[in-house]
Amino acid sequence: MTRLRHYDQSGTARFVTFSTYRRLRALDGDQLKLIVIDELKSLRVKYGIKIHGFVLMPDHVHLVLHPPGGHELGRLIGQLKSLSARRYFAEQNSLPDAETRILWQRRSYDHNCRDTESVIEKINYCHNNPVKKGLVAEPGEWRWSSYNWYQGEVDVPLEIDAVEL
């Protein structure tokens, strides 16, 4: 398997995508979404990550993050996936067998946002993803993205770190 190169020392925001195992719709319900949001909040506090945008889809997650220098994005995302999976399965009434206990695909994919325009483009991609996939007619109808925060709403699942223009 080819190893993808990561540019952790570039000092730029990153657009990250990771999927559920076998693209199963594990994020259809709110339980896992709330866990992922909670673990993102914890990582923000623990590591000083800036979160510029996100969307939680039924089978994948997109994030626009700005990790602080010295932290490998892959390790941060790995920690997010590991912690959320442990919590999710611990909250289940009965643990599934080993094959169905896998929640996330092993890899994640990231893209360096080289300038502010690229960051905004990726945030807009996040916001429009539920519309493109036919889940809602308008981005504001999808609670599980940063769109409504950018529209000035305060009752949102995750506060966002504004993009510095």
mmCIF file of C-alpha atoms in Angstrom:
data_model
loop_
_atom_site.group_PDB
_atom_site.id
_atom_site.type_symbol
_atom_site.label_atom_id
_atom_site.label_comp_id
_atom_site.label_asym_id
_atom_site.label_seq_id
_atom_site.Cartn_x
_atom_site.Cartn_y
_atom_site.Cartn_z
ATOM 1 C CA MET A 1 0.000 0.000 0.000
ATOM 2 C CA THR A 2 1.374 3.399 -0.967
ATOM 3 C CA ARG A 3 1.985 5.796 1.888
ATOM 4 C CA LEU A 4 0.553 9.228 1.324
ATOM 5 C CA ARG A 5 2.806 12.166 2.105
ATOM 6 C CA HIS A 6 1.622 14.530 4.787
ATOM 7 C CA TYR A 7 2.839 18.076 5.238
ATOM 8 C CA ASP A 8 2.327 18.661 8.938
ATOM 9 C CA GLN A 9 4.805 21.506 9.232
ATOM 10 C CA SER A 10 3.256 23.694 6.544
ATOM 11 C CA GLY A 11 1.316 25.819 9.050
ATOM 12 C CA THR A 12 -1.806 25.759 6.890
ATOM 13 C CA ALA A 13 -5.410 24.767 7.490
ATOM 14 C CA ARG A 14 -6.251 21.256 6.375
ATOM 15 C CA PHE A 15 -9.307 19.720 4.775
ATOM 16 C CA VAL A 16 -9.743 16.207 6.178
ATOM 17 C CA THR A 17 -12.058 13.397 5.135
ATOM 18 C CA PHE A 18 -12.566 10.079 6.859
ATOM 19 C CA SER A 19 -15.231 7.431 6.365
ATOM 20 C CA THR A 20 -17.084 4.857 8.341
ATOM 21 C CA TYR A 21 -16.051 1.250 7.952
ATOM 22 C CA ARG A 22 -17.235 -0.057 4.575
ATOM 23 C CA ARG A 23 -19.167 3.226 4.200
ATOM 24 C CA LEU A 24 -21.870 1.919 6.509
ATOM 25 C CA ARG A 25 -24.319 4.629 7.580
ATOM 26 C CA ALA A 26 -23.168 4.609 11.207
ATOM 27 C CA LEU A 27 -23.768 8.363 11.460
ATOM 28 C CA ASP A 28 -27.454 8.156 10.536
ATOM 29 C CA GLY A 29 -28.546 8.579 14.139
ATOM 30 C CA ASP A 30 -27.589 11.382 16.497
ATOM 31 C CA GLN A 31 -25.693 9.276 19.076
ATOM 32 C CA LEU A 32 -22.447 8.926 17.137
ATOM 33 C CA LYS A 33 -22.699 12.467 15.771
ATOM 34 C CA LEU A 34 -22.877 13.846 19.321
ATOM 35 C CA ILE A 35 -19.902 11.719 20.361
ATOM 36 C CA VAL A 36 -17.797 12.934 17.403
ATOM 37 C CA ILE A 37 -18.710 16.552 18.197
ATOM 38 C CA ASP A 38 -17.831 16.056 21.863
ATOM 39 C CA GLU A 39 -14.470 14.471 21.022
ATOM 40 C CA LEU A 40 -13.710 17.318 18.589
ATOM 41 C CA LYS A 41 -14.363 19.788 21.406
ATOM 42 C CA SER A 42 -11.987 17.849 23.668
ATOM 43 C CA LEU A 43 -9.225 17.755 21.040
ATOM 44 C CA ARG A 44 -9.662 21.490 20.471
ATOM 45 C CA VAL A 45 -9.055 22.150 24.165
ATOM 46 C CA LYS A 46 -6.273 19.577 24.588
ATOM 47 C CA TYR A 47 -4.241 20.510 21.500
ATOM 48 C CA GLY A 48 -5.377 24.005 20.532
ATOM 49 C CA ILE A 49 -6.827 22.906 17.199
ATOM 50 C CA LYS A 50 -8.798 25.539 15.326
ATOM 51 C CA ILE A 51 -11.945 24.182 13.722
ATOM 52 C CA HIS A 52 -13.035 26.294 10.748
ATOM 53 C CA GLY A 53 -15.730 24.045 9.318
ATOM 54 C CA PHE A 54 -17.232 20.579 9.382
ATOM 55 C CA VAL A 55 -20.002 18.327 8.178
ATOM 56 C CA LEU A 56 -21.051 14.961 9.555
ATOM 57 C CA MET A 57 -22.597 12.855 6.814
ATOM 58 C CA PRO A 58 -24.227 9.419 7.238
ATOM 59 C CA ASP A 59 -21.059 7.590 6.166
ATOM 60 C CA HIS A 60 -18.213 10.111 6.344
ATOM 61 C CA VAL A 61 -16.885 13.254 8.005
ATOM 62 C CA HIS A 62 -15.299 16.370 6.506
ATOM 63 C CA LEU A 63 -13.330 18.768 8.699
ATOM 64 C CA VAL A 64 -11.510 22.008 7.990
ATOM 65 C CA LEU A 65 -8.923 22.217 10.766
ATOM 66 C CA HIS A 66 -5.866 24.225 11.592
ATOM 67 C CA PRO A 67 -3.668 22.080 13.829
ATOM 68 C CA PRO A 68 -1.022 23.884 15.854
ATOM 69 C CA GLY A 69 2.593 23.434 14.841
ATOM 70 C CA GLY A 70 4.294 20.301 16.069
ATOM 71 C CA HIS A 71 1.205 18.075 15.922
ATOM 72 C CA GLU A 72 0.789 15.429 13.256
ATOM 73 C CA LEU A 73 -2.676 15.641 11.773
ATOM 74 C CA GLY A 74 -2.843 11.884 11.230
ATOM 75 C CA ARG A 75 -2.297 11.230 14.925
ATOM 76 C CA LEU A 76 -4.953 13.789 15.897
ATOM 77 C CA ILE A 77 -7.498 12.272 13.519
ATOM 78 C CA GLY A 78 -6.527 8.787 14.695
ATOM 79 C CA GLN A 79 -7.165 9.871 18.257
ATOM 80 C CA LEU A 80 -10.548 11.360 17.295
ATOM 81 C CA LYS A 81 -11.577 8.137 15.572
ATOM 82 C CA SER A 82 -10.298 5.909 18.374
ATOM 83 C CA LEU A 83 -11.920 7.871 21.194
ATOM 84 C CA SER A 84 -15.234 8.219 19.386
ATOM 85 C CA ALA A 85 -15.351 4.501 18.540
ATOM 86 C CA ARG A 86 -14.581 3.460 22.121
ATOM 87 C CA ARG A 87 -17.273 5.737 23.511
ATOM 88 C CA TYR A 88 -19.804 4.686 20.900
ATOM 89 C CA PHE A 89 -19.384 0.972 21.578
ATOM 90 C CA ALA A 90 -19.227 1.502 25.350
ATOM 91 C CA GLU A 91 -22.613 3.238 25.190
ATOM 92 C CA GLN A 92 -24.211 0.352 23.283
ATOM 93 C CA ASN A 93 -26.307 -2.058 25.365
ATOM 94 C CA SER A 94 -24.518 -5.056 23.890
ATOM 95 C CA LEU A 95 -21.128 -5.099 22.268
ATOM 96 C CA PRO A 96 -21.093 -6.425 18.712
ATOM 97 C CA ASP A 97 -18.725 -9.136 17.559
ATOM 98 C CA ALA A 98 -15.185 -8.190 16.502
ATOM 99 C CA GLU A 99 -16.060 -7.773 12.809
ATOM 100 C CA THR A 100 -18.850 -5.274 13.456
ATOM 101 C CA ARG A 101 -16.912 -3.469 16.192
ATOM 102 C CA ILE A 102 -14.916 -1.588 13.568
ATOM 103 C CA LEU A 103 -16.396 1.871 13.202
ATOM 104 C CA TRP A 104 -14.008 3.873 10.978
ATOM 105 C CA GLN A 105 -12.008 3.138 7.857
ATOM 106 C CA ARG A 106 -8.335 2.943 8.716
ATOM 107 C CA ARG A 107 -7.157 5.874 6.628
ATOM 108 C CA SER A 108 -8.084 9.502 6.355
ATOM 109 C CA TYR A 109 -7.360 11.917 3.551
ATOM 110 C CA ASP A 110 -6.206 15.487 3.885
ATOM 111 C CA HIS A 111 -5.552 18.453 1.662
ATOM 112 C CA ASN A 112 -3.459 21.497 2.553
ATOM 113 C CA CYS A 113 -5.387 24.729 2.138
ATOM 114 C CA ARG A 114 -2.676 27.028 0.843
ATOM 115 C CA ASP A 115 -4.600 30.291 1.186
ATOM 116 C CA THR A 116 -7.762 31.791 2.663
ATOM 117 C CA GLU A 117 -9.700 31.246 -0.568
ATOM 118 C CA SER A 118 -8.932 27.525 -0.398
ATOM 119 C CA VAL A 119 -10.114 27.360 3.230
ATOM 120 C CA ILE A 120 -13.390 29.073 2.303
ATOM 121 C CA GLU A 121 -13.824 26.781 -0.707
ATOM 122 C CA LYS A 122 -13.491 23.689 1.518
ATOM 123 C CA ILE A 123 -15.864 25.101 4.148
ATOM 124 C CA ASN A 124 -18.428 25.723 1.401
ATOM 125 C CA TYR A 125 -17.867 22.180 0.153
ATOM 126 C CA CYS A 126 -18.721 20.909 3.646
ATOM 127 C CA HIS A 127 -21.869 23.028 3.790
ATOM 128 C CA ASN A 128 -23.105 21.957 0.366
ATOM 129 C CA ASN A 129 -22.340 18.245 0.781
ATOM 130 C CA PRO A 130 -25.746 17.349 2.365
ATOM 131 C CA VAL A 131 -27.519 19.206 -0.459
ATOM 132 C CA LYS A 132 -25.419 17.495 -3.124
ATOM 133 C CA LYS A 133 -26.162 14.090 -1.581
ATOM 134 C CA GLY A 134 -29.925 14.827 -1.539
ATOM 135 C CA LEU A 135 -30.282 14.795 2.247
ATOM 136 C CA VAL A 136 -31.720 18.342 2.393
ATOM 137 C CA ALA A 137 -32.780 21.064 -0.042
ATOM 138 C CA GLU A 138 -30.787 23.886 1.606
ATOM 139 C CA PRO A 139 -27.543 23.812 3.678
ATOM 140 C CA GLY A 140 -29.254 25.392 6.704
ATOM 141 C CA GLU A 141 -31.582 22.412 7.007
ATOM 142 C CA TRP A 142 -28.655 20.133 7.933
ATOM 143 C CA ARG A 143 -27.912 20.597 11.635
ATOM 144 C CA TRP A 144 -24.662 18.628 11.498
ATOM 145 C CA SER A 145 -22.442 21.169 9.771
ATOM 146 C CA SER A 146 -20.895 24.539 10.532
ATOM 147 C CA TYR A 147 -23.236 26.305 8.078
ATOM 148 C CA ASN A 148 -25.662 27.647 10.692
ATOM 149 C CA TRP A 149 -22.816 28.984 12.846
ATOM 150 C CA TYR A 150 -21.662 30.998 9.845
ATOM 151 C CA GLN A 151 -25.237 32.308 9.519
ATOM 152 C CA GLY A 152 -25.025 33.744 13.034
ATOM 153 C CA GLU A 153 -27.017 31.093 14.882
ATOM 154 C CA VAL A 154 -25.935 30.283 18.428
ATOM 155 C CA ASP A 155 -27.764 26.979 18.960
ATOM 156 C CA VAL A 156 -25.249 24.899 17.025
ATOM 157 C CA PRO A 157 -23.591 21.578 17.868
ATOM 158 C CA LEU A 158 -20.047 22.972 17.597
ATOM 159 C CA GLU A 159 -18.749 26.514 17.782
ATOM 160 C CA ILE A 160 -16.382 27.399 14.989
ATOM 161 C CA ASP A 161 -13.092 29.291 14.919
ATOM 162 C CA ALA A 162 -13.626 32.048 12.379
ATOM 163 C CA VAL A 163 -11.351 32.132 9.388
ATOM 164 C CA GLU A 164 -9.001 35.091 9.582
ATOM 165 C CA LEU A 165 -9.269 37.000 6.328
#
